[in-house]
XYZ file of C-alpha atoms in Angstrom:
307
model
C 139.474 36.322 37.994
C 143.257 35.044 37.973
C 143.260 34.739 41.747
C 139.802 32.672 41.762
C 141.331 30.083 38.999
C 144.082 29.362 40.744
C 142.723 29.179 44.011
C 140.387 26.255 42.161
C 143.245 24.529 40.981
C 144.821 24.036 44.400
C 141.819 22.576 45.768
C 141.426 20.316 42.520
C 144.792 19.330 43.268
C 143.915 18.598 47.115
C 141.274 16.565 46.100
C 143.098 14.778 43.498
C 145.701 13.329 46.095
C 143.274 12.408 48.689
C 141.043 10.745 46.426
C 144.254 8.867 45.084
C 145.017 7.851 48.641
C 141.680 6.569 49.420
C 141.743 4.903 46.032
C 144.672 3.233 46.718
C 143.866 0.974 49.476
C 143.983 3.609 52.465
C 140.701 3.706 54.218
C 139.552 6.184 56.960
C 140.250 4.207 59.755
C 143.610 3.811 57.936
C 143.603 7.917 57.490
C 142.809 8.518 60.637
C 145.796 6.278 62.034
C 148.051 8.210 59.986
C 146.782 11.171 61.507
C 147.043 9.982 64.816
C 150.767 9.147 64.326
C 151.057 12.608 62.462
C 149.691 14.423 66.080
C 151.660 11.285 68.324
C 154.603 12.754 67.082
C 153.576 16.453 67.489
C 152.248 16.117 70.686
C 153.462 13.572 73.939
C 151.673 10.841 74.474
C 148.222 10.680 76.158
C 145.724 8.002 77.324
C 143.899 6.186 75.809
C 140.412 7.973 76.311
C 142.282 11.037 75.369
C 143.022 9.215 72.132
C 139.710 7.546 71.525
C 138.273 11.063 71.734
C 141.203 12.667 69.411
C 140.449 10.003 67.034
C 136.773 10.642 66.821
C 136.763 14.103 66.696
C 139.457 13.913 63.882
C 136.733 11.616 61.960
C 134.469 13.946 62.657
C 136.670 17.315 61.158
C 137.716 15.135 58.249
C 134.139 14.546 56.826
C 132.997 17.957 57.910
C 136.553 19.613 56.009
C 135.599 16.530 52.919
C 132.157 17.955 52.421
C 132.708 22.021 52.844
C 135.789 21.321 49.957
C 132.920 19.518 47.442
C 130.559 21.897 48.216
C 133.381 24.816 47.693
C 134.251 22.805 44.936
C 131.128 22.903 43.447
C 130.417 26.443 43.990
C 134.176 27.599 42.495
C 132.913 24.954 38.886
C 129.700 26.922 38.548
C 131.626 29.893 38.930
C 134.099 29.474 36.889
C 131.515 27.808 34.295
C 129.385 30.819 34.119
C 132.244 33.691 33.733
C 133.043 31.046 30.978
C 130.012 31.545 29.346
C 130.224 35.221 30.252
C 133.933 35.179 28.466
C 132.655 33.620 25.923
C 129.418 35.905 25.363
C 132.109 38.757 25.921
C 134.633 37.097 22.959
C 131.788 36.616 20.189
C 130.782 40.190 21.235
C 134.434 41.816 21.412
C 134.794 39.954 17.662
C 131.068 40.898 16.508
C 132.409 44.893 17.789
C 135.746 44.225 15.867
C 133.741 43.333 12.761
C 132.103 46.408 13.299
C 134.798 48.287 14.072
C 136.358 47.015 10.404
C 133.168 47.631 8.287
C 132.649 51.328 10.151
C 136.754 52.047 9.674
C 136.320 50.950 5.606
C 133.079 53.179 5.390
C 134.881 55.885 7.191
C 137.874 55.389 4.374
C 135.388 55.277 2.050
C 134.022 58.435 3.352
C 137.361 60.014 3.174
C 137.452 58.695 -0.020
C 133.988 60.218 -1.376
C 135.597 63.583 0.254
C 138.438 63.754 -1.366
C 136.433 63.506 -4.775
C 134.343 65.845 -3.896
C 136.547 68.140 -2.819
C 138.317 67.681 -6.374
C 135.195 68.160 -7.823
C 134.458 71.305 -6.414
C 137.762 72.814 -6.593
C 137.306 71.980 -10.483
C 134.046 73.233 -10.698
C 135.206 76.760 -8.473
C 138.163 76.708 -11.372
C 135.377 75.934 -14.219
C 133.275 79.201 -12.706
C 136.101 81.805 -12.414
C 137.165 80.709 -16.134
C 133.496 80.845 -17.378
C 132.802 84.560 -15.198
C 135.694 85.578 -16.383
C 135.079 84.792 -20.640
C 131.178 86.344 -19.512
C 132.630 89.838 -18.524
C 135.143 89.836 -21.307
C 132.203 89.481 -23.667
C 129.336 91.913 -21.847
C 132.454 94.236 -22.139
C 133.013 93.280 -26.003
C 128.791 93.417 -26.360
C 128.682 96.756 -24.562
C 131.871 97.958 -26.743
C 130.141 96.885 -30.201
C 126.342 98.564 -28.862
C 128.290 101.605 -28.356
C 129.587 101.297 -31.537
C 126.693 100.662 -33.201
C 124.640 103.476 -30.989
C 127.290 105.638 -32.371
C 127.024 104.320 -36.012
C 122.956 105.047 -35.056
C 123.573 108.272 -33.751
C 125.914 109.157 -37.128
C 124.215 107.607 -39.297
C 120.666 109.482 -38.220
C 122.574 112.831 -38.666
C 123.479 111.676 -41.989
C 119.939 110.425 -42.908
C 118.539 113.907 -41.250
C 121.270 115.806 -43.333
C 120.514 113.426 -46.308
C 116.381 114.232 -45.996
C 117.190 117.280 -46.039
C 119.031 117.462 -48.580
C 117.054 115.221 -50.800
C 113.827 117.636 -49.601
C 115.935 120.048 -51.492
C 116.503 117.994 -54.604
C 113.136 116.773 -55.016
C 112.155 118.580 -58.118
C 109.458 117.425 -60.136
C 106.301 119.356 -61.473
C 103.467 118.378 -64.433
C 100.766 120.148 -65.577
C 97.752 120.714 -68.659
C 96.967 123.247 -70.498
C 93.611 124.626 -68.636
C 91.461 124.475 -66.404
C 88.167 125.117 -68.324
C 85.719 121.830 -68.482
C 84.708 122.897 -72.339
C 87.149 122.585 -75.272
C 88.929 125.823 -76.310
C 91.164 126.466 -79.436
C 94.540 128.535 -78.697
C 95.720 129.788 -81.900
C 96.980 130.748 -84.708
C 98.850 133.580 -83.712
C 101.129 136.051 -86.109
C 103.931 135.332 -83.554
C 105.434 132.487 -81.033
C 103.880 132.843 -77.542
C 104.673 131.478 -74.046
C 102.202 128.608 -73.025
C 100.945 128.928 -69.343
C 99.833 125.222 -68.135
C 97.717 126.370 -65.281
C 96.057 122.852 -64.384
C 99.070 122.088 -62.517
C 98.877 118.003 -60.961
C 101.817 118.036 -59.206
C 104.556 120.637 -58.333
C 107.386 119.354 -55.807
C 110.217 121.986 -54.735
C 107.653 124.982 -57.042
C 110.460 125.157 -59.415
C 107.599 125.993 -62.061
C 104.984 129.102 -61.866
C 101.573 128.067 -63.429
C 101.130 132.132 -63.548
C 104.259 132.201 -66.474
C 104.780 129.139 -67.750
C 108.397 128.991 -66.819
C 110.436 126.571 -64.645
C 113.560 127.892 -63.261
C 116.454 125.668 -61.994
C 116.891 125.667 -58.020
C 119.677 123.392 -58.545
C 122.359 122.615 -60.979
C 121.902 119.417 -62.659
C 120.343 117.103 -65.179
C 116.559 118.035 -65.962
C 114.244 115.897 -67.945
C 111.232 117.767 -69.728
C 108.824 116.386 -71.925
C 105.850 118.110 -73.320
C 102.739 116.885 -75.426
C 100.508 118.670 -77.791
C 96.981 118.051 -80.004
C 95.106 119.536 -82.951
C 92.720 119.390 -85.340
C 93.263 119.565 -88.992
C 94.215 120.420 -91.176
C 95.482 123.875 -88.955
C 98.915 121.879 -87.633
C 99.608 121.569 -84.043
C 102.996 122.752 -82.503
C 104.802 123.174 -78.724
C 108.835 123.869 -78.687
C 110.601 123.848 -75.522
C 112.917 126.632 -74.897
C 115.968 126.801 -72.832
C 116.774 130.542 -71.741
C 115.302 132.365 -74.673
C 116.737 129.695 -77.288
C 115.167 126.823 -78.955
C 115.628 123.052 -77.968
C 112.595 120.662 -79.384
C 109.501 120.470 -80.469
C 106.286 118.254 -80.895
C 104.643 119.028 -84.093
C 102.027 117.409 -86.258
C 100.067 117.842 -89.312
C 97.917 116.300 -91.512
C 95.047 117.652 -93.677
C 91.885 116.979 -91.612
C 91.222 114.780 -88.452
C 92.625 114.953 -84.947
C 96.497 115.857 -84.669
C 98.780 114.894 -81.205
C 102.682 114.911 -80.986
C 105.029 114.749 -77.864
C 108.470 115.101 -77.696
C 111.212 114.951 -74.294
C 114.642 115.960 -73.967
C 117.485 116.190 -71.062
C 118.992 119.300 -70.067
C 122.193 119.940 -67.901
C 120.764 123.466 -66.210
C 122.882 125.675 -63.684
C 121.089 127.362 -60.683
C 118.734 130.188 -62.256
C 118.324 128.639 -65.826
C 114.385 128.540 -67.080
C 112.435 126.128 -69.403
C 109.178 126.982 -70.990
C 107.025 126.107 -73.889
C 106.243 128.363 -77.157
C 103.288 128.071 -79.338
C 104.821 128.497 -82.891
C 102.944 131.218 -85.149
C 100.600 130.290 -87.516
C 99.657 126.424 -85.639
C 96.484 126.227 -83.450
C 95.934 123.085 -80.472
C 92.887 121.816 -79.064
C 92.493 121.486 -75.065
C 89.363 120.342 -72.455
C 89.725 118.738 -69.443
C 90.799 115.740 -71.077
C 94.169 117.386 -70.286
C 95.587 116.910 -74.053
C 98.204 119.316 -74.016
C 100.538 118.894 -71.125
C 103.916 120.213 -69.935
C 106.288 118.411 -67.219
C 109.545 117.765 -65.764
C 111.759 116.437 -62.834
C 115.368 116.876 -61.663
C 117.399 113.336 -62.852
C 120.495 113.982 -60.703
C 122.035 116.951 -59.204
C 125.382 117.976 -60.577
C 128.366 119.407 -57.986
């Protein structure tokens, strides 16, 4: 491309001093004379059809030489014109590619950019996951450490309630009972002497502390024993019960009154050791009613047990 502009520029500059020649007053016959002097001195001299035909052949190679320069001429400028254009189509595109070039290199930062953060972010959040894992198997161990516990607190705490049942089985002491069992109303009494009353009708005897065959409770366990028992009559014989504490005399429910129906109940707590027996006495001389209205009744539980 170098070689081809320069080569144009010589022949502009050919053209250039010929045409200033011409322009200034030298015409061709004029031209052609200075050529002819030119070859007179290169060559001897010759005659003068020698010279008529030098001179019109030189006319001849001058406007044949004249014409392949303009058309040369004009071949080189359209040339040269189009790798213009071309240079120019190549500059707006080796710009537009720069621009490109520029907007790809600041996405490509950008990019690198957006990385980096991310790569922070991750890093933070890998950080952020081995902290969390780490507090989640310190407390599965602390909620596995405090189930065992508590399975063992279970596990102690169900022999304890087992041992407790069982023992409470053992303290639950309670019995009450009436007098008989017969539908029809029966008198007991008077007697000459004090008797033991036997409350057959028994409702409820828990532990069978008392014998409905006797009449006595004994103590399976030493502690506090509540007994209460209840009596009715009919005047104007009075009605009596006494509760008795291993042959010896505690309370009694008495009442009299010269005619009409007679009732009376009385209760007291005893502290009784393993082996000790409560029972009821008619006293001598007093009569009570009974049917199975259940008037006459006899009953009593274990409070607390005593160590």
């Amino acid at each position: 491309m170098k070689g081809l502009v320069c080569l144009l520029l010589l022949l502009e500059t050919f053209v250039c001093v010929v045409q200033h020649q011409v322009d200034g007053g030298l015409n061709e016959n004029e031209i052609s004379q200075q050529l002819r002097s030119e070859d007179g001195r290169q060559n001897p001299p010759q005659t003068d059809t020698l010279r008529d035909e030098a001179s019109t052949d030189s006319q001849q190679n001058y406007h044949l030489f004249f014409t392949d320069i303009h058309a040369a001429l004009r071949e080189l400028t359209a040339t040269v014109t189009e790798q213009k254009v071309n240079i120019r189509e190549l500059t707006a595109t080796v710009t537009e590619q720069k621009v490109n070039i520029r907007e790809l290199t600041a996405t490509v930062t950008e990019q690198k950019v957006n990385i980096r953060e991310l790569t922070a972010t991750v890093t933070e959040q890998k950080t952020i996951n081995r902290a969390l894992e780490t507090r989640l198997r310190e407390q599965q161990t602390f909620i596995l450490e405090e189930i065992n516990k508590k399975n063992d607190e279970i596990s102690n705490l169900t022999l304890s309630q087992v041992e407790l049942r069982k023992e409470n089985r053992d303290r639950e002491i309670a019995f009450s009972a009436g007098l008989m069992k017969s539908d029809s109303g029966n008198y007991i009494g008077p007697f000459t002497t004090e008797i033991t009353l036997t409350y057959r009708n028994v409702f409820t005897n828990i532990g069978n502390a008392y014998n409905p065959i006797t009449g006595v409770f004994t103590a399976p366990l030493k502690g506090a024993y509540m007994f209460r028992v209840s009596v009715f009559g009919v005047g104007p014989t009075p009605a009596s019960a006494a509760i008795y504490k291993n042959g010896e005399h505690v309370v009694i429910a008495y009442a009299y009154q010269a005619q009409d129906r007679l009732n009376s109940s009385n209760g007291v707590v005893l502290i009784l050791e393993v082996g000790d027996v409560v029972y009821v006495r008619l006293w001598s001389r007093n009569r009570i009613y009974d049917s199975d209205n259940n008037l006459n009744t006899f009953s009593g539980f274990l409070l607390f047990p005593l160590r």
